[in-house]
Amino acid sequence: MAVKWFSQETIKDRDDFLAGLTIINRLRHKNLVRLLDSKPLSWDLRYMNIISGVALALNYLHNEYDQTVVHRVLKASNIMLDFDFNARLGDFGLARALEKEKTSYIEAKCLAGTLGYIAPECFLTGKATDQFDVYAFSVVLLEIVCGLRPGARIDEFHCSLD
């Protein structure tokens, strides 16, 4: 199961979204994502399953694997939940394994990731370290606690983590 949250701001073409939703709801196959009705998650579930699960996944990537792996695109939409609402970190398309004795990965062309989740100092250094993921994790924590995405607008105020 994957959990995806949509808002008016993320739906560019409502008709395409509704058409896709209709098709997905008709399909039944073990390798296709099913859509479930929105289910509010209790704080215990958010903390014990989602936050703890992502923290354990990052600890494994940064400290327990043979090499340090920098995920680089840690964000709420890349966290999937299984049937017991345990967090599963996905989208390793931009992940990099650091060579032994190295502490960072220098991006040759430009810094990859999603604005709002990239630590501000990365724009200056161009380096991705395990702290890159830690910053993104803190943004995800704020999203889970506050229910707002980075850069969200509340009335006339603009919420920014930078």
PDB file of C-alpha atoms in Angstrom:
ATOM      1  CA  MET A   1       0.000   0.000   0.000  1.00  0.00           C
ATOM      2  CA  ALA A   2       1.229   3.500  -0.763  1.00  0.00           C
ATOM      3  CA  VAL A   3      -0.210   6.620   0.780  1.00  0.00           C
ATOM      4  CA  LYS A   4      -0.479   9.633  -1.490  1.00  0.00           C
ATOM      5  CA  TRP A   5      -1.912  12.957  -0.426  1.00  0.00           C
ATOM      6  CA  PHE A   6      -3.347  15.241  -3.066  1.00  0.00           C
ATOM      7  CA  SER A   7      -4.284  18.879  -2.764  1.00  0.00           C
ATOM      8  CA  GLN A   8      -5.590  21.422  -5.245  1.00  0.00           C
ATOM      9  CA  GLU A   9      -2.042  22.746  -5.628  1.00  0.00           C
ATOM     10  CA  THR A  10      -0.650  19.384  -6.780  1.00  0.00           C
ATOM     11  CA  ILE A  11      -3.427  18.504  -9.221  1.00  0.00           C
ATOM     12  CA  LYS A  12      -2.647  20.293 -12.471  1.00  0.00           C
ATOM     13  CA  ASP A  13      -5.387  18.743 -14.553  1.00  0.00           C
ATOM     14  CA  ARG A  14      -8.378  17.625 -12.522  1.00  0.00           C
ATOM     15  CA  ASP A  15      -9.871  15.628 -15.426  1.00  0.00           C
ATOM     16  CA  ASP A  16      -6.698  13.559 -15.862  1.00  0.00           C
ATOM     17  CA  PHE A  17      -6.582  12.934 -12.123  1.00  0.00           C
ATOM     18  CA  LEU A  18     -10.207  11.766 -12.003  1.00  0.00           C
ATOM     19  CA  ALA A  19      -9.714   9.547 -15.058  1.00  0.00           C
ATOM     20  CA  GLY A  20      -6.645   7.961 -13.491  1.00  0.00           C
ATOM     21  CA  LEU A  21      -8.472   7.516 -10.188  1.00  0.00           C
ATOM     22  CA  THR A  22     -11.356   5.771 -11.943  1.00  0.00           C
ATOM     23  CA  ILE A  23      -9.001   3.355 -13.721  1.00  0.00           C
ATOM     24  CA  ILE A  24      -6.935   2.582 -10.615  1.00  0.00           C
ATOM     25  CA  ASN A  25     -10.069   1.841  -8.581  1.00  0.00           C
ATOM     26  CA  ARG A  26     -11.187  -0.773 -11.154  1.00  0.00           C
ATOM     27  CA  LEU A  27      -7.844  -2.598 -11.356  1.00  0.00           C
ATOM     28  CA  ARG A  28      -7.069  -5.533  -9.071  1.00  0.00           C
ATOM     29  CA  HIS A  29      -3.610  -7.048  -9.262  1.00  0.00           C
ATOM     30  CA  LYS A  30      -0.965  -7.862  -6.651  1.00  0.00           C
ATOM     31  CA  ASN A  31       1.643  -5.673  -8.393  1.00  0.00           C
ATOM     32  CA  LEU A  32      -0.541  -2.587  -8.768  1.00  0.00           C
ATOM     33  CA  VAL A  33      -1.172  -0.022  -6.059  1.00  0.00           C
ATOM     34  CA  ARG A  34      -4.664  -0.044  -4.551  1.00  0.00           C
ATOM     35  CA  LEU A  35      -6.324   3.152  -3.432  1.00  0.00           C
ATOM     36  CA  LEU A  36      -7.962   3.222  -0.027  1.00  0.00           C
ATOM     37  CA  ASP A  37     -10.223   5.846   1.474  1.00  0.00           C
ATOM     38  CA  SER A  38      -8.423   8.541   3.404  1.00  0.00           C
ATOM     39  CA  LYS A  39      -7.716   7.307   6.936  1.00  0.00           C
ATOM     40  CA  PRO A  40      -6.599   9.724   9.649  1.00  0.00           C
ATOM     41  CA  LEU A  41      -3.529   8.379  11.373  1.00  0.00           C
ATOM     42  CA  SER A  42      -3.265   8.618  15.147  1.00  0.00           C
ATOM     43  CA  TRP A  43      -0.213  10.221  16.722  1.00  0.00           C
ATOM     44  CA  ASP A  44       0.899   6.816  18.052  1.00  0.00           C
ATOM     45  CA  LEU A  45       0.734   5.365  14.546  1.00  0.00           C
ATOM     46  CA  ARG A  46       2.576   8.343  13.088  1.00  0.00           C
ATOM     47  CA  TYR A  47       5.303   8.191  15.717  1.00  0.00           C
ATOM     48  CA  MET A  48       5.686   4.477  16.323  1.00  0.00           C
ATOM     49  CA  ASN A  49       5.351   3.325  12.739  1.00  0.00           C
ATOM     50  CA  ILE A  50       6.182   6.122  10.344  1.00  0.00           C
ATOM     51  CA  ILE A  51       8.724   8.317  12.124  1.00  0.00           C
ATOM     52  CA  SER A  52      10.487   5.408  13.815  1.00  0.00           C
ATOM     53  CA  GLY A  53      10.461   3.355  10.624  1.00  0.00           C
ATOM     54  CA  VAL A  54      12.035   6.090   8.520  1.00  0.00           C
ATOM     55  CA  ALA A  55      14.597   6.804  11.253  1.00  0.00           C
ATOM     56  CA  LEU A  56      15.558   3.118  11.318  1.00  0.00           C
ATOM     57  CA  ALA A  57      15.814   3.043   7.515  1.00  0.00           C
ATOM     58  CA  LEU A  58      18.120   6.086   7.540  1.00  0.00           C
ATOM     59  CA  ASN A  59      20.232   4.610  10.323  1.00  0.00           C
ATOM     60  CA  TYR A  60      20.681   1.474   8.232  1.00  0.00           C
ATOM     61  CA  LEU A  61      21.636   3.467   5.123  1.00  0.00           C
ATOM     62  CA  HIS A  62      24.044   5.737   6.992  1.00  0.00           C
ATOM     63  CA  ASN A  63      25.557   3.436   9.628  1.00  0.00           C
ATOM     64  CA  GLU A  64      24.744  -0.243   9.242  1.00  0.00           C
ATOM     65  CA  TYR A  65      25.318  -0.946   5.546  1.00  0.00           C
ATOM     66  CA  ASP A  66      28.868  -1.634   4.273  1.00  0.00           C
ATOM     67  CA  GLN A  67      29.018   1.850   2.724  1.00  0.00           C
ATOM     68  CA  THR A  68      27.259   5.054   3.687  1.00  0.00           C
ATOM     69  CA  VAL A  69      24.282   5.488   1.369  1.00  0.00           C
ATOM     70  CA  VAL A  70      22.880   8.992   0.883  1.00  0.00           C
ATOM     71  CA  HIS A  71      19.241   8.740  -0.217  1.00  0.00           C
ATOM     72  CA  ARG A  72      18.973  12.367  -1.457  1.00  0.00           C
ATOM     73  CA  VAL A  73      15.206  12.397  -2.070  1.00  0.00           C
ATOM     74  CA  LEU A  74      13.783  11.701   1.360  1.00  0.00           C
ATOM     75  CA  LYS A  75      10.327  13.291   1.435  1.00  0.00           C
ATOM     76  CA  ALA A  76       6.837  12.319   2.500  1.00  0.00           C
ATOM     77  CA  SER A  77       5.800  11.137  -0.967  1.00  0.00           C
ATOM     78  CA  ASN A  78       8.676   8.617  -0.986  1.00  0.00           C
ATOM     79  CA  ILE A  79       7.509   6.936   2.208  1.00  0.00           C
ATOM     80  CA  MET A  80       5.131   4.060   1.590  1.00  0.00           C
ATOM     81  CA  LEU A  81       3.135   2.241   4.234  1.00  0.00           C
ATOM     82  CA  ASP A  82       2.533  -1.487   4.350  1.00  0.00           C
ATOM     83  CA  PHE A  83      -0.760  -3.043   5.479  1.00  0.00           C
ATOM     84  CA  ASP A  84       0.216  -2.539   9.130  1.00  0.00           C
ATOM     85  CA  PHE A  85       1.152   1.096   8.448  1.00  0.00           C
ATOM     86  CA  ASN A  86       4.864   0.425   8.850  1.00  0.00           C
ATOM     87  CA  ALA A  87       7.020   2.860   6.883  1.00  0.00           C
ATOM     88  CA  ARG A  88       8.958   1.714   3.840  1.00  0.00           C
ATOM     89  CA  LEU A  89      11.398   4.139   2.241  1.00  0.00           C
ATOM     90  CA  GLY A  90      11.325   4.114  -1.555  1.00  0.00           C
ATOM     91  CA  ASP A  91      12.677   5.908  -4.636  1.00  0.00           C
ATOM     92  CA  PHE A  92      16.398   5.192  -4.643  1.00  0.00           C
ATOM     93  CA  GLY A  93      16.880   6.694  -8.102  1.00  0.00           C
ATOM     94  CA  LEU A  94      19.158   9.464  -6.814  1.00  0.00           C
ATOM     95  CA  ALA A  95      20.786   7.500  -3.969  1.00  0.00           C
ATOM     96  CA  ARG A  96      24.572   7.364  -3.879  1.00  0.00           C
ATOM     97  CA  ALA A  97      26.869   5.002  -1.990  1.00  0.00           C
ATOM     98  CA  LEU A  98      29.912   6.851  -0.701  1.00  0.00           C
ATOM     99  CA  GLU A  99      33.301   5.292  -1.263  1.00  0.00           C
ATOM    100  CA  LYS A 100      35.132   4.052   1.820  1.00  0.00           C
ATOM    101  CA  GLU A 101      36.636   6.848   3.909  1.00  0.00           C
ATOM    102  CA  LYS A 102      34.551   9.459   2.028  1.00  0.00           C
ATOM    103  CA  THR A 103      32.016  11.594   3.866  1.00  0.00           C
ATOM    104  CA  SER A 104      30.329  13.318   0.951  1.00  0.00           C
ATOM    105  CA  TYR A 105      29.303  12.996  -2.651  1.00  0.00           C
ATOM    106  CA  ILE A 106      29.985  15.961  -4.936  1.00  0.00           C
ATOM    107  CA  GLU A 107      27.368  16.454  -7.627  1.00  0.00           C
ATOM    108  CA  ALA A 108      29.044  17.194 -10.940  1.00  0.00           C
ATOM    109  CA  LYS A 109      26.231  19.093 -12.679  1.00  0.00           C
ATOM    110  CA  CYS A 110      23.784  20.305 -10.066  1.00  0.00           C
ATOM    111  CA  LEU A 111      22.520  19.340  -6.649  1.00  0.00           C
ATOM    112  CA  ALA A 112      19.722  16.792  -6.947  1.00  0.00           C
ATOM    113  CA  GLY A 113      16.743  16.592  -4.652  1.00  0.00           C
ATOM    114  CA  THR A 114      13.484  18.392  -3.959  1.00  0.00           C
ATOM    115  CA  LEU A 115      13.394  22.041  -2.961  1.00  0.00           C
ATOM    116  CA  GLY A 116      12.256  22.416   0.611  1.00  0.00           C
ATOM    117  CA  TYR A 117      13.984  19.187   1.599  1.00  0.00           C
ATOM    118  CA  ILE A 118      17.536  20.186   0.647  1.00  0.00           C
ATOM    119  CA  ALA A 119      19.652  21.665   3.438  1.00  0.00           C
ATOM    120  CA  PRO A 120      20.527  25.283   2.577  1.00  0.00           C
ATOM    121  CA  GLU A 121      24.273  24.706   2.984  1.00  0.00           C
ATOM    122  CA  CYS A 122      24.162  22.103   0.200  1.00  0.00           C
ATOM    123  CA  PHE A 123      23.511  24.887  -2.307  1.00  0.00           C
ATOM    124  CA  LEU A 124      26.817  26.446  -1.277  1.00  0.00           C
ATOM    125  CA  THR A 125      28.941  23.312  -1.026  1.00  0.00           C
ATOM    126  CA  GLY A 126      27.323  21.176  -3.738  1.00  0.00           C
ATOM    127  CA  LYS A 127      27.995  18.170  -1.504  1.00  0.00           C
ATOM    128  CA  ALA A 128      25.548  15.492  -0.462  1.00  0.00           C
ATOM    129  CA  THR A 129      26.352  13.914   2.900  1.00  0.00           C
ATOM    130  CA  ASP A 130      24.347  11.813   5.310  1.00  0.00           C
ATOM    131  CA  GLN A 131      23.386  15.153   6.887  1.00  0.00           C
ATOM    132  CA  PHE A 132      21.579  15.923   3.619  1.00  0.00           C
ATOM    133  CA  ASP A 133      19.153  13.117   4.514  1.00  0.00           C
ATOM    134  CA  VAL A 134      18.991  14.162   8.180  1.00  0.00           C
ATOM    135  CA  TYR A 135      17.836  17.647   7.167  1.00  0.00           C
ATOM    136  CA  ALA A 136      15.201  16.161   4.843  1.00  0.00           C
ATOM    137  CA  PHE A 137      14.078  13.863   7.671  1.00  0.00           C
ATOM    138  CA  SER A 138      13.584  16.901   9.928  1.00  0.00           C
ATOM    139  CA  VAL A 139      11.393  18.462   7.226  1.00  0.00           C
ATOM    140  CA  VAL A 140       9.356  15.239   7.042  1.00  0.00           C
ATOM    141  CA  LEU A 141       9.005  15.316  10.841  1.00  0.00           C
ATOM    142  CA  LEU A 142       7.602  18.836  10.657  1.00  0.00           C
ATOM    143  CA  GLU A 143       5.207  17.724   7.921  1.00  0.00           C
ATOM    144  CA  ILE A 144       3.962  14.842  10.057  1.00  0.00           C
ATOM    145  CA  VAL A 145       3.553  17.009  13.155  1.00  0.00           C
ATOM    146  CA  CYS A 146       2.127  20.135  11.477  1.00  0.00           C
ATOM    147  CA  GLY A 147       0.382  18.606   8.488  1.00  0.00           C
ATOM    148  CA  LEU A 148       1.944  21.212   6.168  1.00  0.00           C
ATOM    149  CA  ARG A 149       4.335  20.814   3.269  1.00  0.00           C
ATOM    150  CA  PRO A 150       7.517  22.898   2.972  1.00  0.00           C
ATOM    151  CA  GLY A 151       6.729  26.305   1.540  1.00  0.00           C
ATOM    152  CA  ALA A 152       3.021  26.070   2.409  1.00  0.00           C
ATOM    153  CA  ARG A 153       1.064  29.308   2.666  1.00  0.00           C
ATOM    154  CA  ILE A 154      -1.186  29.955   5.645  1.00  0.00           C
ATOM    155  CA  ASP A 155      -3.436  32.942   4.982  1.00  0.00           C
ATOM    156  CA  GLU A 156      -0.999  35.724   4.110  1.00  0.00           C
ATOM    157  CA  PHE A 157       2.002  34.048   5.750  1.00  0.00           C
ATOM    158  CA  HIS A 158       4.536  31.910   3.898  1.00  0.00           C
ATOM    159  CA  CYS A 159       5.997  29.038   5.937  1.00  0.00           C
ATOM    160  CA  SER A 160       9.554  28.270   4.962  1.00  0.00           C
ATOM    161  CA  LEU A 161      12.140  26.075   6.635  1.00  0.00           C
ATOM    162  CA  ASP A 162      15.101  27.886   5.062  1.00  0.00           C
TER     163      ASP A 162
END
